[in-house]
Coordinates of C-alpha atoms in Angstrom, one line a residue:
M9 CA 123.6 -148.0 -113.1
R10 CA 120.1 -147.9 -115.5
L11 CA 119.2 -148.4 -118.6
E12 CA 118.2 -145.9 -121.4
P13 CA 115.6 -146.4 -124.0
I14 CA 117.4 -145.3 -127.1
A15 CA 114.4 -143.5 -128.5
N16 CA 116.7 -143.8 -132.6
P17 CA 119.6 -146.2 -132.8
G18 CA 121.0 -145.1 -136.3
L19 CA 121.9 -148.0 -138.3
A20 CA 125.7 -148.2 -137.1
R21 CA 124.1 -148.7 -133.5
S22 CA 120.7 -151.3 -135.1
L23 CA 123.8 -154.1 -137.3
G24 CA 127.3 -153.3 -135.1
Y25 CA 125.6 -155.4 -132.9
P26 CA 124.5 -157.8 -133.7
A27 CA 127.3 -158.4 -135.7
I28 CA 129.8 -158.5 -132.8
A29 CA 127.3 -160.6 -131.6
L30 CA 127.7 -162.8 -134.8
L31 CA 131.5 -162.5 -134.3
A32 CA 131.6 -163.7 -131.3
T33 CA 129.8 -166.9 -131.9
I34 CA 132.5 -167.7 -134.0
V35 CA 135.2 -166.7 -132.2
I36 CA 133.4 -169.0 -129.3
A37 CA 132.9 -171.6 -131.5
S38 CA 136.3 -172.0 -132.6
L39 CA 137.9 -172.4 -129.0
L40 CA 135.6 -175.0 -128.6
A41 CA 136.8 -177.3 -131.7
A42 CA 140.3 -176.4 -130.4
L43 CA 139.1 -177.6 -126.8
A44 CA 137.7 -180.6 -128.6
G45 CA 141.6 -181.3 -130.5
A46 CA 140.2 -180.6 -133.9
N47 CA 141.8 -177.7 -136.2
P48 CA 138.6 -174.3 -136.0
L49 CA 139.2 -173.2 -139.1
F50 CA 139.0 -176.6 -140.7
T51 CA 135.9 -177.7 -138.5
L52 CA 134.0 -174.6 -139.4
G53 CA 134.9 -174.4 -142.9
L54 CA 133.3 -179.0 -142.2
I55 CA 130.6 -176.8 -141.1
V56 CA 129.8 -174.9 -144.0
K57 CA 130.8 -177.1 -146.1
G58 CA 128.3 -179.9 -144.7
A59 CA 125.8 -177.5 -144.9
V60 CA 125.8 -175.4 -148.5
G61 CA 129.7 -177.4 -149.8
S62 CA 126.7 -179.2 -152.6
K63 CA 123.2 -179.6 -153.6
F64 CA 122.4 -182.9 -151.4
A65 CA 123.8 -180.7 -148.4
L66 CA 122.2 -177.8 -149.7
L67 CA 119.2 -179.2 -150.0
E68 CA 119.3 -181.6 -146.9
T69 CA 119.6 -178.3 -144.7
L70 CA 116.4 -175.9 -146.3
N71 CA 114.8 -180.2 -145.7
R72 CA 116.2 -179.8 -142.3
A73 CA 114.4 -176.0 -141.7
T74 CA 110.9 -176.5 -143.3
P75 CA 109.5 -177.6 -139.6
L76 CA 112.0 -174.4 -138.2
I77 CA 110.2 -172.1 -139.8
F78 CA 106.9 -173.4 -139.1
T79 CA 107.3 -173.8 -135.1
G80 CA 108.8 -170.5 -135.4
L81 CA 106.5 -168.4 -136.8
A82 CA 104.6 -170.5 -133.7
I83 CA 106.6 -168.9 -131.9
A84 CA 107.2 -165.4 -133.0
V85 CA 103.6 -164.4 -133.6
A86 CA 103.2 -165.6 -130.4
F87 CA 105.6 -164.4 -128.1
R88 CA 104.8 -161.3 -130.4
A89 CA 101.7 -161.1 -128.4
K90 CA 104.1 -161.5 -125.3
L91 CA 102.1 -164.9 -125.1
W92 CA 105.1 -167.2 -124.2
N93 CA 103.6 -170.6 -125.5
I94 CA 106.4 -172.9 -125.3
G95 CA 104.4 -175.3 -126.1
A96 CA 105.1 -175.9 -130.5
E97 CA 106.6 -179.4 -129.9
A98 CA 102.5 -180.0 -128.4
Q99 CA 101.3 -178.4 -131.2
L100 CA 103.7 -180.0 -133.6
Y101 CA 103.0 -183.4 -132.6
A102 CA 98.8 -182.4 -132.4
G103 CA 99.4 -182.4 -136.0
A104 CA 101.1 -185.2 -136.9
I105 CA 98.4 -187.7 -135.4
V106 CA 95.9 -185.7 -137.3
T107 CA 97.1 -186.0 -140.6
V108 CA 97.7 -189.6 -139.3
I109 CA 94.1 -189.8 -138.8
L110 CA 93.3 -188.4 -141.6
G111 CA 95.3 -190.0 -144.3
T112 CA 94.3 -193.9 -143.1
S113 CA 91.1 -192.9 -143.1
A114 CA 88.1 -192.9 -146.3
L115 CA 90.2 -189.0 -147.3
S116 CA 92.7 -191.4 -148.5
G117 CA 90.6 -191.9 -151.8
L118 CA 90.3 -188.5 -153.0
G119 CA 94.5 -188.6 -153.8
G120 CA 96.3 -185.3 -153.6
A121 CA 93.1 -183.2 -153.7
A122 CA 92.9 -184.5 -149.9
L123 CA 96.0 -183.2 -148.2
P124 CA 94.6 -179.3 -148.2
I125 CA 92.0 -180.3 -145.9
I126 CA 95.3 -182.7 -144.4
A127 CA 96.9 -179.7 -143.2
L128 CA 93.1 -177.5 -142.1
G129 CA 92.6 -180.4 -139.9
A130 CA 96.2 -180.5 -138.2
M131 CA 95.8 -176.6 -138.4
V132 CA 92.8 -176.6 -136.5
A133 CA 94.2 -180.0 -133.7
G134 CA 97.6 -177.4 -133.1
A135 CA 95.0 -174.5 -131.8
L136 CA 92.9 -176.8 -129.7
I137 CA 95.3 -177.6 -128.2
L138 CA 97.1 -174.3 -127.0
L139 CA 93.2 -172.9 -127.4
G140 CA 94.3 -174.8 -123.3
P141 CA 96.4 -172.5 -122.1
V142 CA 95.8 -169.6 -123.1
L143 CA 91.7 -169.9 -121.8
L144 CA 93.6 -170.7 -118.0
K145 CA 95.6 -167.8 -118.2
T146 CA 92.7 -164.9 -120.1
R147 CA 90.1 -166.1 -117.5
F148 CA 92.4 -167.1 -114.4
G149 CA 95.3 -166.3 -114.8
V150 CA 96.8 -169.1 -115.0
D151 CA 101.0 -168.9 -117.1
E152 CA 101.0 -170.0 -119.8
V153 CA 104.2 -170.8 -119.6
V154 CA 103.7 -173.8 -116.8
T155 CA 101.0 -175.2 -119.3
T156 CA 102.2 -175.2 -122.9
L157 CA 105.7 -176.7 -121.4
L158 CA 103.2 -179.8 -119.7
L159 CA 101.7 -180.4 -122.9
N160 CA 104.8 -181.7 -124.5
F161 CA 105.2 -183.8 -122.1
I162 CA 102.0 -185.0 -122.1
M163 CA 101.3 -185.4 -126.0
L164 CA 104.4 -187.5 -126.1
L165 CA 103.2 -189.7 -123.7
L166 CA 99.8 -189.8 -125.6
V167 CA 102.1 -190.6 -128.5
S168 CA 103.6 -193.7 -126.8
Y169 CA 99.5 -194.9 -125.5
L170 CA 98.6 -194.8 -129.1
L171 CA 101.6 -195.6 -131.2
E172 CA 101.2 -199.0 -128.9
G173 CA 98.0 -199.4 -129.8
P174 CA 94.7 -197.7 -130.9
M175 CA 97.7 -196.4 -134.1
K176 CA 100.3 -198.9 -134.0
D177 CA 100.7 -200.6 -137.9
P178 CA 100.1 -204.5 -137.8
M179 CA 102.2 -204.7 -140.4
G180 CA 105.2 -202.7 -138.3
M181 CA 107.0 -205.7 -137.5
G182 CA 106.4 -204.6 -134.1
W183 CA 108.3 -201.2 -134.7
P184 CA 106.5 -198.3 -132.3
K185 CA 105.0 -196.8 -135.5
S186 CA 102.2 -195.9 -137.3
A187 CA 100.4 -196.7 -140.2
P188 CA 102.4 -194.9 -143.3
L189 CA 100.6 -193.0 -145.1
D190 CA 98.9 -193.4 -148.3
K191 CA 101.9 -192.2 -150.9
A192 CA 98.9 -189.9 -153.4
L193 CA 98.6 -188.0 -149.9
R194 CA 102.2 -187.6 -149.5
L195 CA 103.3 -184.1 -150.3
P196 CA 105.5 -184.2 -153.2
R197 CA 109.5 -184.0 -153.7
I198 CA 110.9 -180.3 -155.3
A199 CA 113.5 -182.2 -156.4
T200 CA 113.7 -185.8 -158.1
G201 CA 115.4 -188.4 -155.4
L202 CA 116.0 -186.2 -152.7
R203 CA 113.8 -185.2 -149.7
L204 CA 113.0 -181.9 -150.1
H205 CA 109.6 -181.6 -150.3
W206 CA 106.3 -179.1 -151.5
G207 CA 106.3 -178.3 -147.6
F208 CA 109.5 -175.7 -147.6
G209 CA 106.9 -173.7 -149.5
L210 CA 104.1 -174.2 -147.8
A211 CA 107.4 -172.9 -144.8
L212 CA 107.9 -169.8 -147.6
L213 CA 104.2 -169.0 -148.3
A214 CA 103.8 -169.3 -144.5
A215 CA 105.8 -166.9 -143.2
F216 CA 105.0 -164.5 -146.5
L217 CA 101.1 -164.5 -145.3
L218 CA 102.3 -164.5 -142.2
W219 CA 104.4 -160.8 -142.5
F220 CA 101.6 -159.6 -144.2
V221 CA 98.7 -160.1 -141.4
Q222 CA 101.3 -158.2 -138.7
V223 CA 102.7 -155.6 -141.2
R224 CA 99.2 -154.6 -143.0
T225 CA 96.5 -155.9 -141.0
T226 CA 93.5 -154.9 -138.1
L227 CA 94.5 -158.1 -135.8
G228 CA 98.5 -157.4 -137.0
Y229 CA 98.3 -154.1 -134.8
E230 CA 96.3 -155.4 -132.3
M231 CA 99.2 -158.3 -131.9
R232 CA 101.7 -156.2 -131.2
A233 CA 99.8 -152.9 -129.6
V234 CA 98.7 -155.9 -127.1
G235 CA 102.6 -157.0 -126.9
L236 CA 104.3 -153.7 -126.2
N237 CA 101.4 -152.8 -123.8
P238 CA 98.4 -154.7 -122.5
Q239 CA 96.4 -152.2 -120.3
A240 CA 97.3 -149.0 -122.7
A241 CA 95.7 -151.2 -125.6
R242 CA 93.0 -152.2 -123.3
F243 CA 92.2 -149.0 -122.5
A244 CA 92.6 -148.3 -126.9
G245 CA 90.0 -149.9 -126.8
I246 CA 91.6 -153.3 -128.2
P247 CA 89.9 -156.6 -126.4
V248 CA 93.1 -158.2 -125.6
N249 CA 91.5 -161.2 -124.2
R250 CA 90.8 -162.2 -128.1
V251 CA 93.6 -161.1 -129.4
L252 CA 95.4 -163.5 -127.4
V253 CA 93.1 -166.4 -128.1
K254 CA 93.5 -165.3 -132.1
T255 CA 96.6 -165.4 -131.9
A256 CA 97.0 -168.9 -129.4
L257 CA 95.4 -170.1 -132.5
L258 CA 97.3 -169.0 -135.4
S259 CA 100.3 -169.9 -133.4
G260 CA 99.3 -173.4 -132.6
G261 CA 98.1 -174.3 -136.4
L262 CA 100.9 -173.3 -137.4
A263 CA 102.7 -175.3 -135.0
A264 CA 100.8 -178.4 -135.8
L265 CA 101.3 -177.4 -140.2
A266 CA 105.0 -179.2 -138.6
G267 CA 104.4 -182.4 -137.8
F268 CA 102.1 -182.4 -141.1
S269 CA 105.0 -181.8 -143.3
E270 CA 107.5 -184.1 -141.7
V271 CA 105.1 -186.5 -141.9
A272 CA 103.0 -185.9 -144.8
G273 CA 106.4 -184.8 -146.3
L274 CA 109.3 -186.3 -145.7
K275 CA 108.6 -189.7 -142.8
G276 CA 105.4 -191.0 -144.0
H277 CA 103.9 -192.4 -140.5
L278 CA 104.2 -191.1 -136.8
S279 CA 106.8 -191.9 -135.1
L280 CA 107.7 -191.0 -131.2
D281 CA 110.9 -189.2 -132.3
L282 CA 109.5 -187.6 -135.1
S283 CA 110.6 -184.4 -134.1
P284 CA 114.4 -183.8 -132.4
G285 CA 113.1 -180.5 -130.8
F286 CA 112.1 -178.5 -133.5
G287 CA 109.1 -177.3 -131.4
Y288 CA 112.4 -176.2 -128.8
T289 CA 114.6 -174.9 -131.4
G290 CA 111.7 -173.8 -133.1
I291 CA 112.8 -170.5 -129.8
I292 CA 115.4 -169.5 -131.2
V293 CA 114.7 -169.6 -134.0
A294 CA 112.3 -166.8 -133.5
M295 CA 114.4 -165.0 -130.9
L296 CA 117.5 -164.8 -133.7
A297 CA 115.2 -163.4 -135.9
V298 CA 113.8 -160.4 -133.9
L299 CA 110.1 -162.4 -134.3
H300 CA 109.9 -161.1 -137.5
P301 CA 108.1 -163.6 -140.3
L302 CA 111.2 -163.6 -142.9
G303 CA 113.5 -163.5 -140.6
V304 CA 112.7 -166.9 -139.0
V305 CA 112.8 -168.6 -142.5
V306 CA 116.3 -166.8 -142.5
T307 CA 117.3 -168.4 -139.2
A308 CA 115.7 -171.1 -139.3
I309 CA 118.1 -172.2 -142.9
F310 CA 120.6 -171.2 -140.5
V311 CA 119.7 -172.8 -137.5
A312 CA 119.8 -176.1 -140.3
G313 CA 122.8 -175.0 -141.7
I314 CA 124.9 -175.4 -138.6
F315 CA 123.2 -178.8 -137.4
V316 CA 123.3 -180.5 -141.4
G317 CA 126.9 -179.5 -141.2
A318 CA 127.9 -180.5 -137.6
D319 CA 126.9 -183.5 -138.5
S320 CA 129.1 -183.6 -141.7
M321 CA 131.6 -182.0 -139.3
S322 CA 131.7 -184.3 -137.0
R323 CA 131.8 -187.9 -139.2
A324 CA 135.0 -185.8 -141.1
A325 CA 136.9 -184.4 -138.3
G326 CA 135.8 -186.6 -135.3
V327 CA 134.6 -183.7 -133.1
P328 CA 131.2 -183.9 -131.0
T329 CA 127.6 -182.8 -132.8
Y330 CA 128.0 -181.1 -129.3
I331 CA 129.6 -178.2 -130.7
A332 CA 126.6 -177.4 -132.7
D333 CA 124.2 -177.4 -129.0
M334 CA 126.7 -174.8 -127.4
L335 CA 127.0 -172.8 -130.8
L336 CA 123.3 -171.8 -131.2
A337 CA 123.1 -171.6 -127.7
T338 CA 126.2 -169.4 -127.7
A339 CA 124.4 -167.4 -130.1
L340 CA 121.3 -166.5 -128.5
L341 CA 122.1 -165.2 -126.2
L342 CA 124.7 -162.7 -127.8
M343 CA 122.2 -161.5 -129.6
V344 CA 119.7 -161.5 -126.7
L345 CA 122.5 -158.5 -125.4
A346 CA 123.2 -157.4 -128.8
I347 CA 119.5 -156.1 -129.6
G348 CA 119.6 -154.9 -125.2
L349 CA 122.4 -152.9 -126.4
T350 CA 120.8 -151.7 -129.6
R351 CA 117.5 -150.3 -127.7
F352 CA 119.2 -149.6 -124.4
R353 CA 122.2 -147.6 -123.7
V354 CA 124.0 -148.3 -120.1
V355 CA 124.0 -144.6 -118.2
R356 CA 125.0 -144.2 -114.2
G357 CA 122.6 -142.9 -111.8

């Protein structure tokens, strides 16, 4: 048995296997709900209703999707160039730290005009966090999977130290959190009285700009070439190491925007529970979107809807929310298999 690449897979094959994967995911989720003692169709209906069944639910889904779009874009652009960035969580927290530092400094006197400066500072911090691993990869051949993954834990320990020391809010009643940002430095709400903020609009803009870079610029072409075949790209005169560094800076900056939007748009301060794993979930989002920037927006909303709907479902049906994690893991594995079957056929001999 061997895999034979398919030069031009037809529309039926390109859409059929992913559709089968989605249907199989729904079937497996139904079986899990049944094992938990709930009516499968009723449970799935509660997930949908909890995610998009009202204005509040829909806006909450979009709110949860905002950091996932940023981390999904960060993963997508890195993976496209075969740079395995597993450290989006660290880059997110780096962006959040700088957001708080700049947002509680003299910049607060500038009001809303300081927000672009703070966002840029957060991006620089996230970019620098990923610069180290990519330089170790290009100079010494160190596996970036290991270095970026370990940086996640290092960053969490750093945040814990800062929140118990230099950045601890003296008015926080002993809780490990930073001083809050001034209200003038908060991202405004899109809908009055609800939590959705303009970080979502920034995420949509970032997705469009990244798509433009990938399909309309020389850098985007070089990223794709390096990802497809670095040896051939180097033979064609493309500076592979320089492209990887540029990719790392862009990827780290995008992930850091997730930290900026969560602090400036939602929380208002830094805490250890700022991210419940947005950096890791971004990998699922990017893979389900087949690394397409605009597809990341759709899959981020889909994944966010599952989490928000699962919370509502758990309260209404008494089913554990861990079904959402199983649902996403199953969807990812089946979608990867579907994509493989779309691009390759199994032949004997």
